[in-house]
PDB file of C-alpha atoms in Angstrom:
ATOM      1  CA  MET A  86       9.778 103.605 -55.193  1.00 74.00           C
ATOM      2  CA  ALA A  87       7.855 106.617 -56.365  1.00 75.00           C
ATOM      3  CA  ASP A  88       4.571 104.679 -56.158  1.00 74.00           C
ATOM      4  CA  ALA A  89       5.442 103.587 -52.628  1.00 75.00           C
ATOM      5  CA  LYS A  90       6.496 107.154 -51.788  1.00 80.00           C
ATOM      6  CA  LEU A  91       9.907 105.982 -50.625  1.00 84.00           C
ATOM      7  CA  THR A  92      13.313 107.467 -51.306  1.00 88.00           C
ATOM      8  CA  PRO A  93      16.385 105.219 -51.463  1.00 86.00           C
ATOM      9  CA  ARG A  94      17.287 106.337 -47.941  1.00 87.00           C
ATOM     10  CA  LYS A  95      13.813 105.603 -46.561  1.00 85.00           C
ATOM     11  CA  LEU A  96      13.774 102.213 -48.246  1.00 85.00           C
ATOM     12  CA  ALA A  97      17.198 101.433 -46.761  1.00 82.00           C
ATOM     13  CA  VAL A  98      15.929 102.290 -43.277  1.00 86.00           C
ATOM     14  CA  ARG A  99      12.778 100.239 -43.803  1.00 85.00           C
ATOM     15  CA  ILE A 100      14.682  97.050 -44.714  1.00 86.00           C
ATOM     16  CA  GLY A 101      17.730  97.578 -42.490  1.00 88.00           C
ATOM     17  CA  VAL A 102      20.531  98.148 -44.996  1.00 85.00           C
ATOM     18  CA  ALA A 103      22.877 101.027 -45.698  1.00 87.00           C
ATOM     19  CA  PRO A 104      21.612 103.741 -48.103  1.00 86.00           C
ATOM     20  CA  LYS A 105      24.610 103.100 -50.350  1.00 84.00           C
ATOM     21  CA  THR A 106      23.473  99.472 -50.690  1.00 86.00           C
ATOM     22  CA  VAL A 107      20.142 100.579 -52.164  1.00 84.00           C
ATOM     23  CA  GLU A 108      21.971 103.021 -54.418  1.00 86.00           C
ATOM     24  CA  ARG A 109      24.093 100.140 -55.760  1.00 83.00           C
ATOM     25  CA  TRP A 110      20.932  98.144 -56.488  1.00 78.00           C
ATOM     26  CA  LEU A 111      19.576 101.059 -58.479  1.00 83.00           C
ATOM     27  CA  ALA A 112      22.821 101.662 -60.344  1.00 83.00           C
ATOM     28  CA  ASP A 113      23.397  98.040 -61.393  1.00 76.00           C
ATOM     29  CA  ALA A 114      20.424  96.149 -62.810  1.00 72.00           C
ATOM     30  CA  GLU A 115      22.457  92.904 -62.811  1.00 72.00           C
ATOM     31  CA  LEU A 116      23.092  93.112 -59.083  1.00 77.00           C
ATOM     32  CA  VAL A 117      20.820  90.714 -57.166  1.00 79.00           C
ATOM     33  CA  PRO A 118      20.540  91.325 -53.391  1.00 82.00           C
ATOM     34  CA  HIS A 119      20.424  88.569 -50.795  1.00 77.00           C
ATOM     35  CA  ALA A 120      17.096  86.746 -50.590  1.00 76.00           C
ATOM     36  CA  ARG A 121      16.152  88.231 -47.200  1.00 75.00           C
ATOM     37  CA  ASN A 122      16.756  91.776 -48.472  1.00 82.00           C
ATOM     38  CA  ARG A 123      14.753  91.074 -51.638  1.00 82.00           C
ATOM     39  CA  VAL A 124      11.804  89.859 -49.594  1.00 81.00           C
ATOM     40  CA  ASP A 125      11.911  92.909 -47.300  1.00 85.00           C
ATOM     41  CA  ALA A 126      12.299  95.323 -50.208  1.00 83.00           C
ATOM     42  CA  CYS A 127       9.346  93.811 -52.084  1.00 80.00           C
ATOM     43  CA  ALA A 128       7.213  93.981 -48.944  1.00 85.00           C
ATOM     44  CA  ALA A 129       8.111  97.633 -48.457  1.00 85.00           C
ATOM     45  CA  LEU A 130       7.434  98.501 -52.090  1.00 85.00           C
ATOM     46  CA  LYS A 131       4.347  96.261 -52.298  1.00 83.00           C
ATOM     47  CA  VAL A 132       5.471  94.589 -55.544  1.00 83.00           C
ATOM     48  CA  ASP A 133       6.347  91.057 -56.650  1.00 79.00           C
ATOM     49  CA  GLU A 134      10.006  90.063 -56.776  1.00 77.00           C
ATOM     50  CA  GLU A 135       9.885  89.306 -60.498  1.00 73.00           C
ATOM     51  CA  MET A 136       9.054  92.972 -61.201  1.00 77.00           C
ATOM     52  CA  ILE A 137      12.298  94.169 -59.627  1.00 82.00           C
ATOM     53  CA  TRP A 138      14.689  91.237 -59.866  1.00 71.00           C
ATOM     54  CA  PRO A 139      13.420  88.895 -62.603  1.00 74.00           C
ATOM     55  CA  LYS A 140      16.854  87.254 -62.840  1.00 67.00           C
ATOM     56  CA  ALA A 141      16.540  85.936 -59.279  1.00 65.00           C
ATOM     57  CA  VAL A 142      13.221  84.313 -60.144  1.00 59.00           C
ATOM     58  CA  GLN A 143      14.582  82.865 -63.390  1.00 57.00           C
ATOM     59  CA  ASP A 144      17.577  81.395 -61.594  1.00 56.00           C
ATOM     60  CA  ARG A 145      15.237  79.479 -59.290  1.00 55.00           C
ATOM     61  CA  VAL A 146      13.336  77.920 -62.173  1.00 55.00           C
ATOM     62  CA  LYS A 147      14.932  74.683 -63.363  1.00 58.00           C
ATOM     63  CA  THR A 148      15.201  74.485 -67.125  1.00 57.00           C
ATOM     64  CA  GLY A 149      17.546  71.519 -67.676  1.00 62.00           C
ATOM     65  CA  HIS A 150      17.095  67.824 -66.994  1.00 63.00           C
ATOM     66  CA  ASP A 151      17.354  68.499 -63.257  1.00 74.00           C
ATOM     67  CA  ARG A 152      13.880  70.013 -63.442  1.00 84.00           C
ATOM     68  CA  GLU A 153      12.641  66.431 -63.064  1.00 93.00           C
ATOM     69  CA  LEU A 154      14.109  66.274 -59.563  1.00 93.00           C
ATOM     70  CA  VAL A 155      11.247  66.988 -57.169  1.00 92.00           C
ATOM     71  CA  HIS A 156      13.098  66.246 -53.951  1.00 92.00           C
ATOM     72  CA  ALA A 157      16.243  64.519 -52.700  1.00 94.00           C
ATOM     73  CA  TYR A 158      16.503  62.742 -49.359  1.00 94.00           C
ATOM     74  CA  PRO A 159      19.834  61.724 -47.792  1.00 94.00           C
ATOM     75  CA  TYR A 160      18.139  58.558 -46.520  1.00 93.00           C
ATOM     76  CA  ARG A 161      15.155  56.660 -47.897  1.00 91.00           C
ATOM     77  CA  SER A 162      13.798  56.563 -44.351  1.00 90.00           C
ATOM     78  CA  ALA A 163      13.725  60.398 -44.405  1.00 93.00           C
ATOM     79  CA  CYS A 164      11.060  60.342 -47.118  1.00 92.00           C
ATOM     80  CA  PRO A 165       7.694  60.435 -45.299  1.00 92.00           C
ATOM     81  CA  SER A 166       5.519  57.363 -45.742  1.00 91.00           C
ATOM     82  CA  THR A 167       2.744  59.780 -46.717  1.00 92.00           C
ATOM     83  CA  VAL A 168       4.701  60.626 -49.891  1.00 94.00           C
ATOM     84  CA  TRP A 169       4.659  56.954 -50.851  1.00 95.00           C
ATOM     85  CA  GLY A 170       0.972  56.703 -49.991  1.00 94.00           C
ATOM     86  CA  GLU A 171       0.065  59.747 -52.076  1.00 94.00           C
ATOM     87  CA  LEU A 172       2.013  58.478 -55.086  1.00 96.00           C
ATOM     88  CA  ILE A 173       0.394  55.050 -54.845  1.00 96.00           C
ATOM     89  CA  GLU A 174      -3.074  56.552 -54.509  1.00 95.00           C
ATOM     90  CA  GLY A 175      -2.465  59.019 -57.326  1.00 94.00           C
ATOM     91  CA  ALA A 176      -1.292  56.428 -59.854  1.00 96.00           C
ATOM     92  CA  THR A 177      -4.001  55.359 -62.297  1.00 96.00           C
ATOM     93  CA  GLU A 178      -2.078  53.514 -65.013  1.00 97.00           C
ATOM     94  CA  GLU A 179       1.235  52.154 -63.731  1.00 97.00           C
ATOM     95  CA  ILE A 180       2.638  51.075 -60.381  1.00 98.00           C
ATOM     96  CA  PHE A 181       5.988  49.289 -60.593  1.00 98.00           C
ATOM     97  CA  PHE A 182       7.929  48.175 -57.527  1.00 98.00           C
ATOM     98  CA  ALA A 183      11.384  47.303 -58.840  1.00 98.00           C
ATOM     99  CA  GLY A 184      13.349  47.152 -55.627  1.00 96.00           C
ATOM    100  CA  TYR A 185      15.304  43.993 -54.937  1.00 97.00           C
ATOM    101  CA  THR A 186      13.079  43.028 -51.980  1.00 97.00           C
ATOM    102  CA  ASN A 187      10.213  45.587 -51.931  1.00 96.00           C
ATOM    103  CA  TYR A 188       9.855  44.463 -48.329  1.00 94.00           C
ATOM    104  CA  PHE A 189       9.220  47.722 -46.525  1.00 94.00           C
ATOM    105  CA  VAL A 190       6.087  48.836 -48.410  1.00 95.00           C
ATOM    106  CA  TRP A 191       4.079  45.974 -46.886  1.00 95.00           C
ATOM    107  CA  LEU A 192       4.960  47.267 -43.433  1.00 93.00           C
ATOM    108  CA  GLU A 193       4.842  51.022 -43.929  1.00 93.00           C
ATOM    109  CA  GLN A 194       1.698  51.369 -46.047  1.00 94.00           C
ATOM    110  CA  PRO A 195      -1.562  50.783 -44.150  1.00 92.00           C
ATOM    111  CA  ALA A 196      -3.813  48.080 -45.641  1.00 93.00           C
ATOM    112  CA  PHE A 197      -1.398  47.748 -48.552  1.00 95.00           C
ATOM    113  CA  VAL A 198      -2.898  44.471 -49.787  1.00 93.00           C
ATOM    114  CA  ASP A 199      -6.351  46.061 -49.976  1.00 94.00           C
ATOM    115  CA  THR A 200      -4.893  49.095 -51.706  1.00 95.00           C
ATOM    116  CA  LEU A 201      -3.284  46.950 -54.395  1.00 96.00           C
ATOM    117  CA  ARG A 202      -6.517  45.023 -54.953  1.00 95.00           C
ATOM    118  CA  ARG A 203      -8.357  48.290 -55.393  1.00 96.00           C
ATOM    119  CA  LYS A 204      -5.764  49.725 -57.789  1.00 96.00           C
ATOM    120  CA  VAL A 205      -5.800  46.581 -59.939  1.00 96.00           C
ATOM    121  CA  ALA A 206      -9.605  46.534 -59.959  1.00 96.00           C
ATOM    122  CA  SER A 207      -9.607  50.126 -61.211  1.00 96.00           C
ATOM    123  CA  GLY A 208      -7.461  49.160 -64.220  1.00 96.00           C
ATOM    124  CA  CYS A 209      -4.031  50.180 -62.911  1.00 97.00           C
ATOM    125  CA  ARG A 210      -1.211  47.846 -63.918  1.00 97.00           C
ATOM    126  CA  VAL A 211       0.756  46.720 -60.848  1.00 98.00           C
ATOM    127  CA  ARG A 212       4.139  44.993 -61.156  1.00 98.00           C
ATOM    128  CA  PHE A 213       6.733  43.645 -58.736  1.00 98.00           C
ATOM    129  CA  LEU A 214      10.278  42.853 -59.835  1.00 98.00           C
ATOM    130  CA  LEU A 215      12.181  40.962 -57.150  1.00 98.00           C
ATOM    131  CA  GLY A 216      15.581  39.457 -56.703  1.00 97.00           C
ATOM    132  CA  ASP A 217      15.855  35.677 -56.522  1.00 97.00           C
ATOM    133  CA  PRO A 218      16.090  34.767 -52.813  1.00 97.00           C
ATOM    134  CA  ASP A 219      18.310  31.765 -53.670  1.00 96.00           C
ATOM    135  CA  ALA A 220      20.662  33.590 -56.041  1.00 95.00           C
ATOM    136  CA  GLU A 221      24.392  33.891 -55.397  1.00 96.00           C
ATOM    137  CA  VAL A 222      24.144  37.693 -55.641  1.00 95.00           C
ATOM    138  CA  THR A 223      21.539  37.602 -52.866  1.00 96.00           C
ATOM    139  CA  ARG A 224      23.860  35.579 -50.639  1.00 96.00           C
ATOM    140  CA  ARG A 225      26.752  37.949 -51.323  1.00 94.00           C
ATOM    141  CA  ARG A 226      24.591  40.955 -50.525  1.00 92.00           C
ATOM    142  CA  GLU A 227      23.525  39.350 -47.251  1.00 92.00           C
ATOM    143  CA  ALA A 228      27.166  38.963 -46.282  1.00 93.00           C
ATOM    144  CA  ILE A 229      27.861  42.590 -47.185  1.00 90.00           C
ATOM    145  CA  GLU A 230      24.898  44.002 -45.241  1.00 88.00           C
ATOM    146  CA  ASP A 231      25.348  41.606 -42.292  1.00 89.00           C
ATOM    147  CA  VAL A 232      21.976  42.423 -40.692  1.00 88.00           C
ATOM    148  CA  THR A 233      19.548  40.178 -38.835  1.00 91.00           C
ATOM    149  CA  LEU A 234      16.730  40.559 -41.352  1.00 92.00           C
ATOM    150  CA  SER A 235      18.486  39.099 -44.366  1.00 95.00           C
ATOM    151  CA  VAL A 236      17.903  39.994 -48.006  1.00 95.00           C
ATOM    152  CA  SER A 237      16.411  36.581 -48.793  1.00 96.00           C
ATOM    153  CA  THR A 238      14.037  36.851 -45.830  1.00 96.00           C
ATOM    154  CA  ARG A 239      12.890  40.273 -46.991  1.00 96.00           C
ATOM    155  CA  ILE A 240      12.256  38.938 -50.498  1.00 97.00           C
ATOM    156  CA  ARG A 241      10.241  36.041 -49.090  1.00 97.00           C
ATOM    157  CA  VAL A 242       8.067  38.435 -47.089  1.00 96.00           C
ATOM    158  CA  THR A 243       7.088  40.089 -50.383  1.00 97.00           C
ATOM    159  CA  LEU A 244       6.523  36.698 -52.026  1.00 97.00           C
ATOM    160  CA  GLN A 245       4.251  35.639 -49.167  1.00 95.00           C
ATOM    161  CA  ASN A 246       2.223  38.829 -49.422  1.00 94.00           C
ATOM    162  CA  LEU A 247       1.899  38.439 -53.178  1.00 95.00           C
ATOM    163  CA  GLU A 248       0.665  34.891 -52.603  1.00 93.00           C
ATOM    164  CA  ARG A 249      -1.986  36.298 -50.285  1.00 89.00           C
ATOM    165  CA  LEU A 250      -3.172  38.525 -53.108  1.00 89.00           C
ATOM    166  CA  GLY A 251      -3.575  35.491 -55.334  1.00 86.00           C
ATOM    167  CA  PRO A 252      -3.655  35.536 -59.142  1.00 89.00           C
ATOM    168  CA  MET A 253      -5.216  38.757 -60.406  1.00 91.00           C
ATOM    169  CA  GLU A 254      -5.417  40.123 -63.909  1.00 93.00           C
ATOM    170  CA  GLY A 255      -3.337  43.281 -63.905  1.00 94.00           C
ATOM    171  CA  LEU A 256      -0.984  42.118 -61.131  1.00 97.00           C
ATOM    172  CA  GLU A 257       2.356  40.751 -62.336  1.00 97.00           C
ATOM    173  CA  ALA A 258       5.505  39.603 -60.554  1.00 97.00           C
ATOM    174  CA  ARG A 259       8.897  38.427 -61.798  1.00 98.00           C
ATOM    175  CA  LEU A 260      12.302  37.488 -60.444  1.00 98.00           C
ATOM    176  CA  SER A 261      15.175  39.280 -62.124  1.00 97.00           C
ATOM    177  CA  ASN A 262      17.532  37.277 -64.309  1.00 96.00           C
ATOM    178  CA  ALA A 263      20.728  35.994 -62.673  1.00 95.00           C
ATOM    179  CA  ASP A 264      22.829  38.021 -65.118  1.00 95.00           C
ATOM    180  CA  ASP A 265      20.969  41.190 -64.080  1.00 96.00           C
ATOM    181  CA  ALA A 266      21.036  40.573 -60.337  1.00 95.00           C
ATOM    182  CA  VAL A 267      24.076  42.763 -59.632  1.00 94.00           C
ATOM    183  CA  ASN A 268      22.463  45.702 -61.401  1.00 94.00           C
ATOM    184  CA  HIS A 269      19.134  45.067 -59.708  1.00 96.00           C
ATOM    185  CA  VAL A 270      20.423  44.754 -56.149  1.00 95.00           C
ATOM    186  CA  SER A 271      22.368  48.026 -56.415  1.00 93.00           C
ATOM    187  CA  LEU A 272      19.488  50.210 -57.592  1.00 95.00           C
ATOM    188  CA  SER A 273      15.834  50.295 -56.512  1.00 96.00           C
ATOM    189  CA  VAL A 274      13.301  52.077 -58.702  1.00 98.00           C
ATOM    190  CA  PHE A 275       9.648  52.538 -57.770  1.00 98.00           C
ATOM    191  CA  ARG A 276       7.381  53.989 -60.427  1.00 98.00           C
ATOM    192  CA  PHE A 277       3.950  55.572 -60.053  1.00 98.00           C
ATOM    193  CA  ASP A 278       2.756  56.808 -63.465  1.00 97.00           C
ATOM    194  CA  ASP A 279       5.035  59.793 -64.177  1.00 97.00           C
ATOM    195  CA  ASN A 280       6.599  59.843 -60.716  1.00 97.00           C
ATOM    196  CA  ALA A 281       9.469  57.662 -59.544  1.00 98.00           C
ATOM    197  CA  LEU A 282      11.327  57.130 -56.283  1.00 97.00           C
ATOM    198  CA  VAL A 283      14.897  55.953 -56.878  1.00 97.00           C
ATOM    199  CA  THR A 284      17.380  54.574 -54.355  1.00 95.00           C
ATOM    200  CA  PRO A 285      21.007  53.824 -55.288  1.00 93.00           C
ATOM    201  CA  HIS A 286      22.305  51.434 -52.622  1.00 88.00           C
ATOM    202  CA  LEU A 287      25.550  52.617 -51.084  1.00 86.00           C
ATOM    203  CA  ALA A 288      28.310  50.220 -50.037  1.00 76.00           C
ATOM    204  CA  ARG A 289      27.134  48.132 -47.069  1.00 75.00           C
ATOM    205  CA  LEU A 290      24.020  50.175 -46.408  1.00 71.00           C
ATOM    206  CA  VAL A 291      20.536  48.704 -46.506  1.00 77.00           C
ATOM    207  CA  GLY A 292      17.862  50.488 -48.519  1.00 71.00           C
ATOM    208  CA  HIS A 293      16.427  52.708 -45.791  1.00 76.00           C
ATOM    209  CA  ASP A 294      19.914  54.106 -45.053  1.00 85.00           C
ATOM    210  CA  SER A 295      20.667  54.913 -48.721  1.00 91.00           C
ATOM    211  CA  PRO A 296      19.680  58.144 -50.535  1.00 95.00           C
ATOM    212  CA  LEU A 297      16.364  58.554 -52.319  1.00 95.00           C
ATOM    213  CA  LEU A 298      15.448  60.771 -55.274  1.00 96.00           C
ATOM    214  CA  HIS A 299      11.889  61.750 -56.146  1.00 96.00           C
ATOM    215  CA  LEU A 300      11.608  62.308 -59.907  1.00 96.00           C
ATOM    216  CA  ARG A 301       8.705  63.539 -62.010  1.00 95.00           C
ATOM    217  CA  ARG A 302       8.793  63.053 -65.777  1.00 95.00           C
ATOM    218  CA  GLN A 303       8.917  66.316 -67.756  1.00 91.00           C
ATOM    219  CA  GLY A 304       9.851  65.112 -71.245  1.00 89.00           C
ATOM    220  CA  ASP A 305      11.672  62.541 -73.335  1.00 90.00           C
ATOM    221  CA  GLY A 306      15.166  61.422 -72.444  1.00 91.00           C
ATOM    222  CA  GLY A 307      15.296  62.848 -68.938  1.00 92.00           C
ATOM    223  CA  MET A 308      16.329  61.209 -65.681  1.00 94.00           C
ATOM    224  CA  PHE A 309      12.919  59.611 -65.247  1.00 96.00           C
ATOM    225  CA  ASP A 310      13.122  57.912 -68.645  1.00 96.00           C
ATOM    226  CA  ARG A 311      16.659  56.664 -67.977  1.00 96.00           C
ATOM    227  CA  PHE A 312      15.603  54.872 -64.812  1.00 97.00           C
ATOM    228  CA  ALA A 313      12.353  53.652 -66.378  1.00 97.00           C
ATOM    229  CA  GLU A 314      14.308  52.127 -69.278  1.00 97.00           C
ATOM    230  CA  HIS A 315      16.645  50.432 -66.805  1.00 97.00           C
ATOM    231  CA  THR A 316      13.784  48.709 -64.975  1.00 97.00           C
ATOM    232  CA  GLU A 317      11.984  47.771 -68.190  1.00 98.00           C
ATOM    233  CA  GLU A 318      15.146  46.077 -69.432  1.00 97.00           C
ATOM    234  CA  LEU A 319      15.434  44.084 -66.206  1.00 97.00           C
ATOM    235  CA  TRP A 320      11.746  43.220 -66.402  1.00 98.00           C
ATOM    236  CA  SER A 321      12.019  42.001 -69.996  1.00 98.00           C
ATOM    237  CA  ARG A 322      14.541  39.332 -68.949  1.00 97.00           C
ATOM    238  CA  GLY A 323      12.897  38.396 -65.674  1.00 97.00           C
ATOM    239  CA  ALA A 324      11.162  35.088 -64.945  1.00 96.00           C
ATOM    240  CA  SER A 325       7.444  35.172 -64.178  1.00 94.00           C
ATOM    241  CA  LEU A 326       6.322  33.798 -60.818  1.00 89.00           C
TER     242      LEU A 326
END
C-alpha cells in the first residue's frame, strides 16, 4: 500500500468496502477476501494476486488426480463440435473411438472420412470399437432408449462409413465381445493421444443427453489411464471386422 500511496481507508474507498474490512485483511494473513474484492484490490495496488493472497492462487491450482479434468459438460451435446475437431486434428499418434455406435462423429465433423484418411496417411493409428448391431445387449438398449434412430441403425451407419474408407493400414475396427457388451454400451470413451472425452450413459438417455468429461493425461494411474485401460481391455477381446 505504501508503494501505491494508499492508506487502508483510501484502499477501502477505492474498492467499495468498509475500512474495517481492509484492516481485517491486514491483521489476518490467512483471511482471503471474496474474488471480486481481490481483483479490485490488486488493480488498485497494481500488483498480482499471488503477491498478496498466494493461498487463493494455490487453492485454484489442482494438485490431485482431478487435475486431469479439463472440462465437464452436463450433456455431450453441450461440448462444442469444434472441441472434437481440434482434438482430432491435434492427435498425431492415437485416435480411438470406443463409443458403442460412434455414429454422431460422421455427422458432426465436416469431411470426416477425408480427415481420417489424412490422419492415417500421416502415421496416426485410428481405431473404432463398436457394439455388435445384432447382439442381445443392443436389442435391450434399443428398448430402453425407445427412440426412432435405433442403436443398431446407428452402429450400421458407422459400419457403412468404415466400408467407404476401405482397408487401410493404420485403420482398425472391432466389435466388442458379447461378454463385454454391457460394459461397453454404458460407457463411451474417445481418445486423442493424451486427451480423452468420456461419456457415462445415464439410465434411458442417449449419448448426446448424457454427461461428458474432457480429460488430459498428467501422469500414471490417473483418471485418463483408468478409462484408457478399460477401452484397451474391451479392444483386446473384440472381434476384428
